[in-house]
Amino acid sequence: MSGHRFSFGNDRIGTMETVGLDALMIRLFDTIDEANVGWLLALVERLRGTFGDHLVDLVPSYTTVLVHYDVLALDMDQARARVRQAALGLAPAASAQGREHRVPVWYHPTVGPDLARLAELSGLTVDEVVRRHCAKAYRVFALGFTPGFAFMGLVEPALAAPRLTTPRQRIAAGSVGIGERQTAIYPSDSPGGWNLLGRTPVQLYVAGQSLFNPGDSVRFEAISRERFIELGGDPMPLEGNQP
């Protein structure tokens, strides 16, 4: 780690990096791990308290928290001092587990054009790919890309697959995919390069609110085409949806 160092969690060392006149990047870890989430969310709550009305925004991610503060109220040294104060005695809180979500998915090549290819790459059957993708709960690491898009993980190594070399120009809202060892759902029609397994009828971003938040857990459940349509899903495949 590089930057201004500080202690957290007794024997752990983090860093602060200046990323603008009014922003600090707080780095607690160097590698992505589900165990990081509790620490990062605990720090977010501490930072809300130490910055108070001088806080503009907080953006947690895989290993970092981006802090935007009121530069008219605090200078850089004062902002760093508040970060150090927030980190004192930090511990991951049990309350940082977030909400649990169950998301129904119709896994089928019609709406998951990469499903068969992923099965071939992994040496598994399509049914086994689906079973394994549904076998665990995934933590929400961060939100980004488009409103409501949640980066989740980690999928088991056998299911990991690189993103497409050439992203698709349009992916349907509700499409469920894998990129490297992460999984995600496209909340709206958009371009994208994740490997698509299926589609969910669940709406992820409504009235300016995201269904998922960092720290939440998500478990996928396979459903039939009939159930998918009954729940309001759109079964129409996209034109030119091959990679």
PDB file of C-alpha atoms in Angstrom:
ATOM      1  CA  MET A   1       0.000   0.000   0.000  1.00  0.00           C
ATOM      2  CA  SER A   2       1.139   3.577  -0.695  1.00  0.00           C
ATOM      3  CA  GLY A   3      -0.109   6.912   0.633  1.00  0.00           C
ATOM      4  CA  HIS A   4      -0.709   8.231   4.142  1.00  0.00           C
ATOM      5  CA  ARG A   5      -0.842   5.256   6.492  1.00  0.00           C
ATOM      6  CA  PHE A   6      -3.198   4.785   9.431  1.00  0.00           C
ATOM      7  CA  SER A   7      -4.107   1.974  11.820  1.00  0.00           C
ATOM      8  CA  PHE A   8      -7.431   0.178  11.996  1.00  0.00           C
ATOM      9  CA  GLY A   9      -8.597  -2.988  13.698  1.00  0.00           C
ATOM     10  CA  ASN A  10      -5.649  -2.878  16.146  1.00  0.00           C
ATOM     11  CA  ASP A  11      -2.878  -4.427  14.018  1.00  0.00           C
ATOM     12  CA  ARG A  12      -4.081  -3.573  10.496  1.00  0.00           C
ATOM     13  CA  ILE A  13      -2.721  -0.778   8.312  1.00  0.00           C
ATOM     14  CA  GLY A  14      -4.712   1.205   5.756  1.00  0.00           C
ATOM     15  CA  THR A  15      -3.817   4.133   3.531  1.00  0.00           C
ATOM     16  CA  MET A  16      -5.325   7.437   2.425  1.00  0.00           C
ATOM     17  CA  GLU A  17      -4.706   8.642  -1.110  1.00  0.00           C
ATOM     18  CA  THR A  18      -5.591  12.120  -2.372  1.00  0.00           C
ATOM     19  CA  VAL A  19      -7.803  11.837  -5.450  1.00  0.00           C
ATOM     20  CA  GLY A  20      -9.009  15.431  -5.733  1.00  0.00           C
ATOM     21  CA  LEU A  21      -9.204  18.741  -3.933  1.00  0.00           C
ATOM     22  CA  ASP A  22     -12.171  17.451  -1.941  1.00  0.00           C
ATOM     23  CA  ALA A  23     -11.740  13.676  -1.904  1.00  0.00           C
ATOM     24  CA  LEU A  24      -9.742  10.916  -0.237  1.00  0.00           C
ATOM     25  CA  MET A  25      -9.544   7.264  -1.265  1.00  0.00           C
ATOM     26  CA  ILE A  26      -9.430   5.153   1.900  1.00  0.00           C
ATOM     27  CA  ARG A  27      -7.868   1.770   1.190  1.00  0.00           C
ATOM     28  CA  LEU A  28      -8.251  -1.001   3.755  1.00  0.00           C
ATOM     29  CA  PHE A  29      -7.326  -4.036   1.625  1.00  0.00           C
ATOM     30  CA  ASP A  30      -5.376  -4.959  -1.507  1.00  0.00           C
ATOM     31  CA  THR A  31      -7.402  -7.990  -2.637  1.00  0.00           C
ATOM     32  CA  ILE A  32     -11.112  -8.655  -3.140  1.00  0.00           C
ATOM     33  CA  ASP A  33     -12.646 -10.858  -0.468  1.00  0.00           C
ATOM     34  CA  GLU A  34     -16.155 -11.301   0.921  1.00  0.00           C
ATOM     35  CA  ALA A  35     -14.697 -10.802   4.403  1.00  0.00           C
ATOM     36  CA  ASN A  36     -13.826  -7.186   3.484  1.00  0.00           C
ATOM     37  CA  VAL A  37     -17.450  -6.059   3.311  1.00  0.00           C
ATOM     38  CA  GLY A  38     -18.099  -5.863   7.036  1.00  0.00           C
ATOM     39  CA  TRP A  39     -14.972  -3.765   7.626  1.00  0.00           C
ATOM     40  CA  LEU A  40     -15.765  -1.348   4.803  1.00  0.00           C
ATOM     41  CA  LEU A  41     -19.369  -0.810   5.868  1.00  0.00           C
ATOM     42  CA  ALA A  42     -18.317  -0.342   9.488  1.00  0.00           C
ATOM     43  CA  LEU A  43     -15.878   2.348   8.329  1.00  0.00           C
ATOM     44  CA  VAL A  44     -18.621   4.027   6.301  1.00  0.00           C
ATOM     45  CA  GLU A  45     -20.767   4.383   9.422  1.00  0.00           C
ATOM     46  CA  ARG A  46     -17.825   5.729  11.434  1.00  0.00           C
ATOM     47  CA  LEU A  47     -17.008   8.251   8.697  1.00  0.00           C
ATOM     48  CA  ARG A  48     -20.585   9.523   8.671  1.00  0.00           C
ATOM     49  CA  GLY A  49     -20.180  10.320  12.335  1.00  0.00           C
ATOM     50  CA  THR A  50     -16.728  11.916  12.225  1.00  0.00           C
ATOM     51  CA  PHE A  51     -17.405  14.077   9.130  1.00  0.00           C
ATOM     52  CA  GLY A  52     -20.980  14.948  10.055  1.00  0.00           C
ATOM     53  CA  ASP A  53     -22.384  17.888   8.083  1.00  0.00           C
ATOM     54  CA  HIS A  54     -19.058  18.297   6.289  1.00  0.00           C
ATOM     55  CA  LEU A  55     -19.572  15.034   4.394  1.00  0.00           C
ATOM     56  CA  VAL A  56     -20.679  15.249   0.742  1.00  0.00           C
ATOM     57  CA  ASP A  57     -20.670  11.565  -0.238  1.00  0.00           C
ATOM     58  CA  LEU A  58     -19.267   8.125   0.607  1.00  0.00           C
ATOM     59  CA  VAL A  59     -18.736   5.419  -2.026  1.00  0.00           C
ATOM     60  CA  PRO A  60     -17.730   1.962  -0.712  1.00  0.00           C
ATOM     61  CA  SER A  61     -16.185  -0.513  -3.137  1.00  0.00           C
ATOM     62  CA  TYR A  62     -14.314  -3.843  -3.027  1.00  0.00           C
ATOM     63  CA  THR A  63     -11.340  -2.706  -0.957  1.00  0.00           C
ATOM     64  CA  THR A  64     -11.818   1.046  -0.589  1.00  0.00           C
ATOM     65  CA  VAL A  65     -14.128   3.849   0.499  1.00  0.00           C
ATOM     66  CA  LEU A  66     -14.133   7.117  -1.460  1.00  0.00           C
ATOM     67  CA  VAL A  67     -14.785  10.131   0.792  1.00  0.00           C
ATOM     68  CA  HIS A  68     -16.030  13.425  -0.670  1.00  0.00           C
ATOM     69  CA  TYR A  69     -16.032  16.219   1.906  1.00  0.00           C
ATOM     70  CA  ASP A  70     -16.819  19.924   2.018  1.00  0.00           C
ATOM     71  CA  VAL A  71     -13.539  21.564   1.072  1.00  0.00           C
ATOM     72  CA  LEU A  72     -14.820  24.937   2.325  1.00  0.00           C
ATOM     73  CA  ALA A  73     -15.212  23.479   5.823  1.00  0.00           C
ATOM     74  CA  LEU A  74     -12.191  21.163   6.051  1.00  0.00           C
ATOM     75  CA  ASP A  75      -8.675  21.248   4.673  1.00  0.00           C
ATOM     76  CA  MET A  76      -6.864  18.057   3.669  1.00  0.00           C
ATOM     77  CA  ASP A  77      -5.083  17.600   7.004  1.00  0.00           C
ATOM     78  CA  GLN A  78      -8.346  17.980   8.916  1.00  0.00           C
ATOM     79  CA  ALA A  79     -10.026  15.441   6.635  1.00  0.00           C
ATOM     80  CA  ARG A  80      -7.214  12.940   7.184  1.00  0.00           C
ATOM     81  CA  ALA A  81      -7.457  13.455  10.941  1.00  0.00           C
ATOM     82  CA  ARG A  82     -11.163  12.588  10.825  1.00  0.00           C
ATOM     83  CA  VAL A  83     -10.425   9.407   8.876  1.00  0.00           C
ATOM     84  CA  ARG A  84      -7.872   8.351  11.495  1.00  0.00           C
ATOM     85  CA  GLN A  85     -10.409   9.076  14.219  1.00  0.00           C
ATOM     86  CA  ALA A  86     -13.040   6.955  12.445  1.00  0.00           C
ATOM     87  CA  ALA A  87     -10.615   4.042  12.078  1.00  0.00           C
ATOM     88  CA  LEU A  88      -9.666   3.843  15.769  1.00  0.00           C
ATOM     89  CA  GLY A  89     -10.790   0.511  17.227  1.00  0.00           C
ATOM     90  CA  LEU A  90     -12.676  -0.338  14.028  1.00  0.00           C
ATOM     91  CA  ALA A  91     -14.268  -3.795  13.865  1.00  0.00           C
ATOM     92  CA  PRO A  92     -16.688  -5.358  11.392  1.00  0.00           C
ATOM     93  CA  ALA A  93     -20.188  -5.053  12.852  1.00  0.00           C
ATOM     94  CA  ALA A  94     -22.730  -7.859  12.781  1.00  0.00           C
ATOM     95  CA  SER A  95     -25.256  -5.315  11.543  1.00  0.00           C
ATOM     96  CA  ALA A  96     -23.196  -4.936   8.356  1.00  0.00           C
ATOM     97  CA  GLN A  97     -24.629  -8.165   6.933  1.00  0.00           C
ATOM     98  CA  GLY A  98     -27.342  -6.275   5.051  1.00  0.00           C
ATOM     99  CA  ARG A  99     -30.583  -7.645   3.651  1.00  0.00           C
ATOM    100  CA  GLU A 100     -31.036 -11.097   2.120  1.00  0.00           C
ATOM    101  CA  HIS A 101     -32.618 -11.363  -1.322  1.00  0.00           C
ATOM    102  CA  ARG A 102     -33.869 -14.338  -3.324  1.00  0.00           C
ATOM    103  CA  VAL A 103     -33.931 -13.688  -7.058  1.00  0.00           C
ATOM    104  CA  PRO A 104     -35.824 -15.995  -9.456  1.00  0.00           C
ATOM    105  CA  VAL A 105     -34.016 -16.630 -12.759  1.00  0.00           C
ATOM    106  CA  TRP A 106     -35.029 -18.399 -15.954  1.00  0.00           C
ATOM    107  CA  TYR A 107     -31.774 -20.046 -17.040  1.00  0.00           C
ATOM    108  CA  HIS A 108     -32.052 -20.825 -20.760  1.00  0.00           C
ATOM    109  CA  PRO A 109     -30.032 -20.170 -23.956  1.00  0.00           C
ATOM    110  CA  THR A 110     -32.923 -18.061 -25.265  1.00  0.00           C
ATOM    111  CA  VAL A 111     -32.194 -15.384 -22.671  1.00  0.00           C
ATOM    112  CA  GLY A 112     -28.771 -16.652 -21.549  1.00  0.00           C
ATOM    113  CA  PRO A 113     -26.848 -17.017 -24.817  1.00  0.00           C
ATOM    114  CA  ASP A 114     -23.550 -17.815 -23.052  1.00  0.00           C
ATOM    115  CA  LEU A 115     -24.910 -20.591 -20.852  1.00  0.00           C
ATOM    116  CA  ALA A 116     -23.901 -23.489 -23.106  1.00  0.00           C
ATOM    117  CA  ARG A 117     -20.479 -21.964 -23.815  1.00  0.00           C
ATOM    118  CA  LEU A 118     -19.764 -21.535 -20.102  1.00  0.00           C
ATOM    119  CA  ALA A 119     -20.761 -25.141 -19.506  1.00  0.00           C
ATOM    120  CA  GLU A 120     -18.335 -26.258 -22.202  1.00  0.00           C
ATOM    121  CA  LEU A 121     -15.520 -24.068 -20.847  1.00  0.00           C
ATOM    122  CA  SER A 122     -16.016 -25.393 -17.322  1.00  0.00           C
ATOM    123  CA  GLY A 123     -16.412 -29.039 -18.370  1.00  0.00           C
ATOM    124  CA  LEU A 124     -19.828 -29.117 -16.693  1.00  0.00           C
ATOM    125  CA  THR A 125     -23.315 -29.744 -17.952  1.00  0.00           C
ATOM    126  CA  VAL A 126     -25.690 -26.810 -18.330  1.00  0.00           C
ATOM    127  CA  ASP A 127     -27.767 -28.142 -15.443  1.00  0.00           C
ATOM    128  CA  GLU A 128     -24.669 -28.309 -13.242  1.00  0.00           C
ATOM    129  CA  VAL A 129     -23.696 -24.722 -14.112  1.00  0.00           C
ATOM    130  CA  VAL A 130     -27.166 -23.593 -13.068  1.00  0.00           C
ATOM    131  CA  ARG A 131     -27.084 -25.670  -9.882  1.00  0.00           C
ATOM    132  CA  ARG A 132     -23.707 -24.267  -8.853  1.00  0.00           C
ATOM    133  CA  HIS A 133     -24.671 -20.689  -9.658  1.00  0.00           C
ATOM    134  CA  CYS A 134     -27.694 -21.106  -7.359  1.00  0.00           C
ATOM    135  CA  ALA A 135     -25.798 -22.984  -4.647  1.00  0.00           C
ATOM    136  CA  LYS A 136     -24.505 -20.039  -2.617  1.00  0.00           C
ATOM    137  CA  ALA A 137     -25.428 -16.551  -1.508  1.00  0.00           C
ATOM    138  CA  TYR A 138     -23.375 -13.748  -3.062  1.00  0.00           C
ATOM    139  CA  ARG A 139     -22.338 -10.591  -1.254  1.00  0.00           C
ATOM    140  CA  VAL A 140     -22.939  -7.228  -2.885  1.00  0.00           C
ATOM    141  CA  PHE A 141     -19.532  -5.545  -3.058  1.00  0.00           C
ATOM    142  CA  ALA A 142     -20.399  -2.283  -4.788  1.00  0.00           C
ATOM    143  CA  LEU A 143     -22.877  -0.449  -7.008  1.00  0.00           C
ATOM    144  CA  GLY A 144     -21.863   1.120 -10.300  1.00  0.00           C
ATOM    145  CA  PHE A 145     -21.788   1.035 -14.118  1.00  0.00           C
ATOM    146  CA  THR A 146     -25.505   1.914 -14.321  1.00  0.00           C
ATOM    147  CA  PRO A 147     -27.976   2.804 -11.521  1.00  0.00           C
ATOM    148  CA  GLY A 148     -28.849  -0.335  -9.577  1.00  0.00           C
ATOM    149  CA  PHE A 149     -26.062  -2.488 -11.071  1.00  0.00           C
ATOM    150  CA  ALA A 150     -24.630  -4.536  -8.195  1.00  0.00           C
ATOM    151  CA  PHE A 151     -21.245  -6.251  -8.390  1.00  0.00           C
ATOM    152  CA  MET A 152     -21.569  -9.531  -6.473  1.00  0.00           C
ATOM    153  CA  GLY A 153     -19.312 -12.443  -5.666  1.00  0.00           C
ATOM    154  CA  LEU A 154     -17.505 -14.532  -5.480  1.00  0.00           C
ATOM    155  CA  VAL A 155     -18.596 -17.298  -7.860  1.00  0.00           C
ATOM    156  CA  GLU A 156     -16.679 -20.533  -7.511  1.00  0.00           C
ATOM    157  CA  PRO A 157     -13.558 -20.796  -9.725  1.00  0.00           C
ATOM    158  CA  ALA A 158     -15.152 -23.407 -12.012  1.00  0.00           C
ATOM    159  CA  LEU A 159     -17.770 -20.850 -13.104  1.00  0.00           C
ATOM    160  CA  ALA A 160     -15.387 -17.928 -13.573  1.00  0.00           C
ATOM    161  CA  ALA A 161     -15.136 -16.625 -17.134  1.00  0.00           C
ATOM    162  CA  PRO A 162     -13.511 -13.540 -18.684  1.00  0.00           C
ATOM    163  CA  ARG A 163     -15.756 -10.815 -19.986  1.00  0.00           C
ATOM    164  CA  LEU A 164     -16.455 -10.776 -23.707  1.00  0.00           C
ATOM    165  CA  THR A 165     -13.723  -9.294 -25.889  1.00  0.00           C
ATOM    166  CA  THR A 166     -16.374  -7.301 -27.764  1.00  0.00           C
ATOM    167  CA  PRO A 167     -19.269  -6.193 -25.543  1.00  0.00           C
ATOM    168  CA  ARG A 168     -22.803  -6.572 -26.823  1.00  0.00           C
ATOM    169  CA  GLN A 169     -24.460  -3.328 -27.889  1.00  0.00           C
ATOM    170  CA  ARG A 170     -27.652  -4.140 -25.999  1.00  0.00           C
ATOM    171  CA  ILE A 171     -28.408  -6.483 -23.127  1.00  0.00           C
ATOM    172  CA  ALA A 172     -31.961  -6.825 -21.824  1.00  0.00           C
ATOM    173  CA  ALA A 173     -32.920  -5.600 -18.377  1.00  0.00           C
ATOM    174  CA  GLY A 174     -32.874  -8.478 -15.888  1.00  0.00           C
ATOM    175  CA  SER A 175     -30.099 -10.392 -17.654  1.00  0.00           C
ATOM    176  CA  VAL A 176     -27.936 -12.362 -15.209  1.00  0.00           C
ATOM    177  CA  GLY A 177     -24.276 -12.784 -16.029  1.00  0.00           C
ATOM    178  CA  ILE A 178     -20.791 -13.700 -14.875  1.00  0.00           C
ATOM    179  CA  GLY A 179     -17.616 -11.671 -15.346  1.00  0.00           C
ATOM    180  CA  GLU A 180     -14.431 -13.238 -13.993  1.00  0.00           C
ATOM    181  CA  ARG A 181     -15.433 -14.368 -10.451  1.00  0.00           C
ATOM    182  CA  GLN A 182     -18.265 -11.893 -10.095  1.00  0.00           C
ATOM    183  CA  THR A 183     -21.939 -12.161 -10.964  1.00  0.00           C
ATOM    184  CA  ALA A 184     -24.440  -9.390 -11.643  1.00  0.00           C
ATOM    185  CA  ILE A 185     -27.859  -8.475 -12.995  1.00  0.00           C
ATOM    186  CA  TYR A 186     -28.378  -5.755 -15.595  1.00  0.00           C
ATOM    187  CA  PRO A 187     -31.024  -3.427 -14.114  1.00  0.00           C
ATOM    188  CA  SER A 188     -31.881  -1.808 -17.458  1.00  0.00           C
ATOM    189  CA  ASP A 189     -31.271  -2.282 -21.174  1.00  0.00           C
ATOM    190  CA  SER A 190     -27.641  -1.357 -21.770  1.00  0.00           C
ATOM    191  CA  PRO A 191     -24.417  -2.392 -23.498  1.00  0.00           C
ATOM    192  CA  GLY A 192     -22.360  -4.980 -21.640  1.00  0.00           C
ATOM    193  CA  GLY A 193     -19.716  -7.659 -21.821  1.00  0.00           C
ATOM    194  CA  TRP A 194     -20.694 -10.143 -19.113  1.00  0.00           C
ATOM    195  CA  ASN A 195     -21.431 -13.784 -19.943  1.00  0.00           C
ATOM    196  CA  LEU A 196     -25.214 -14.194 -19.854  1.00  0.00           C
ATOM    197  CA  LEU A 197     -26.821 -17.195 -18.136  1.00  0.00           C
ATOM    198  CA  GLY A 198     -30.480 -16.215 -17.916  1.00  0.00           C
ATOM    199  CA  ARG A 199     -32.927 -13.484 -16.997  1.00  0.00           C
ATOM    200  CA  THR A 200     -34.913 -12.412 -13.936  1.00  0.00           C
ATOM    201  CA  PRO A 201     -38.275 -10.616 -13.852  1.00  0.00           C
ATOM    202  CA  VAL A 202     -37.247  -8.690 -10.728  1.00  0.00           C
ATOM    203  CA  GLN A 203     -36.893  -4.914 -11.127  1.00  0.00           C
ATOM    204  CA  LEU A 204     -33.662  -3.714  -9.565  1.00  0.00           C
ATOM    205  CA  TYR A 205     -34.007   0.053  -9.786  1.00  0.00           C
ATOM    206  CA  VAL A 206     -37.368   1.694  -9.109  1.00  0.00           C
ATOM    207  CA  ALA A 207     -38.168   5.338  -8.416  1.00  0.00           C
ATOM    208  CA  GLY A 208     -34.510   6.193  -7.973  1.00  0.00           C
ATOM    209  CA  GLN A 209     -33.903   3.424  -5.440  1.00  0.00           C
ATOM    210  CA  SER A 210     -31.663   0.375  -5.856  1.00  0.00           C
ATOM    211  CA  LEU A 211     -33.035  -2.953  -4.656  1.00  0.00           C
ATOM    212  CA  PHE A 212     -29.532  -4.018  -3.561  1.00  0.00           C
ATOM    213  CA  ASN A 213     -26.991  -2.218  -1.397  1.00  0.00           C
ATOM    214  CA  PRO A 214     -23.377  -3.047  -0.481  1.00  0.00           C
ATOM    215  CA  GLY A 215     -23.358  -5.710   2.223  1.00  0.00           C
ATOM    216  CA  ASP A 216     -26.591  -7.350   1.067  1.00  0.00           C
ATOM    217  CA  SER A 217     -26.611 -11.035   0.098  1.00  0.00           C
ATOM    218  CA  VAL A 218     -28.278 -12.441  -3.010  1.00  0.00           C
ATOM    219  CA  ARG A 219     -29.241 -16.016  -3.788  1.00  0.00           C
ATOM    220  CA  PHE A 220     -30.506 -17.048  -7.224  1.00  0.00           C
ATOM    221  CA  GLU A 221     -33.331 -19.574  -7.713  1.00  0.00           C
ATOM    222  CA  ALA A 222     -33.995 -21.337 -11.018  1.00  0.00           C
ATOM    223  CA  ILE A 223     -37.567 -21.067 -12.330  1.00  0.00           C
ATOM    224  CA  SER A 224     -39.403 -22.270 -15.418  1.00  0.00           C
ATOM    225  CA  ARG A 225     -40.243 -20.173 -18.465  1.00  0.00           C
ATOM    226  CA  GLU A 226     -43.891 -20.257 -17.461  1.00  0.00           C
ATOM    227  CA  ARG A 227     -43.141 -18.942 -13.978  1.00  0.00           C
ATOM    228  CA  PHE A 228     -40.814 -16.308 -15.431  1.00  0.00           C
ATOM    229  CA  ILE A 229     -43.608 -14.974 -17.671  1.00  0.00           C
ATOM    230  CA  GLU A 230     -46.136 -15.202 -14.831  1.00  0.00           C
ATOM    231  CA  LEU A 231     -43.885 -12.942 -12.746  1.00  0.00           C
ATOM    232  CA  GLY A 232     -43.756 -10.381 -15.562  1.00  0.00           C
ATOM    233  CA  GLY A 233     -40.541 -11.412 -17.305  1.00  0.00           C
ATOM    234  CA  ASP A 234     -39.893 -10.693 -20.985  1.00  0.00           C
ATOM    235  CA  PRO A 235     -38.911 -13.943 -22.758  1.00  0.00           C
ATOM    236  CA  MET A 236     -37.967 -12.320 -26.064  1.00  0.00           C
ATOM    237  CA  PRO A 237     -34.353 -12.969 -27.136  1.00  0.00           C
ATOM    238  CA  LEU A 238     -32.243 -10.089 -28.396  1.00  0.00           C
ATOM    239  CA  GLU A 239     -31.213  -9.885 -32.028  1.00  0.00           C
ATOM    240  CA  GLY A 240     -27.511 -10.349 -32.591  1.00  0.00           C
ATOM    241  CA  ASN A 241     -26.980 -11.589 -29.061  1.00  0.00           C
ATOM    242  CA  GLN A 242     -24.091 -13.901 -29.857  1.00  0.00           C
ATOM    243  CA  PRO A 243     -20.605 -12.840 -28.721  1.00  0.00           C
TER     244      PRO A 243
END
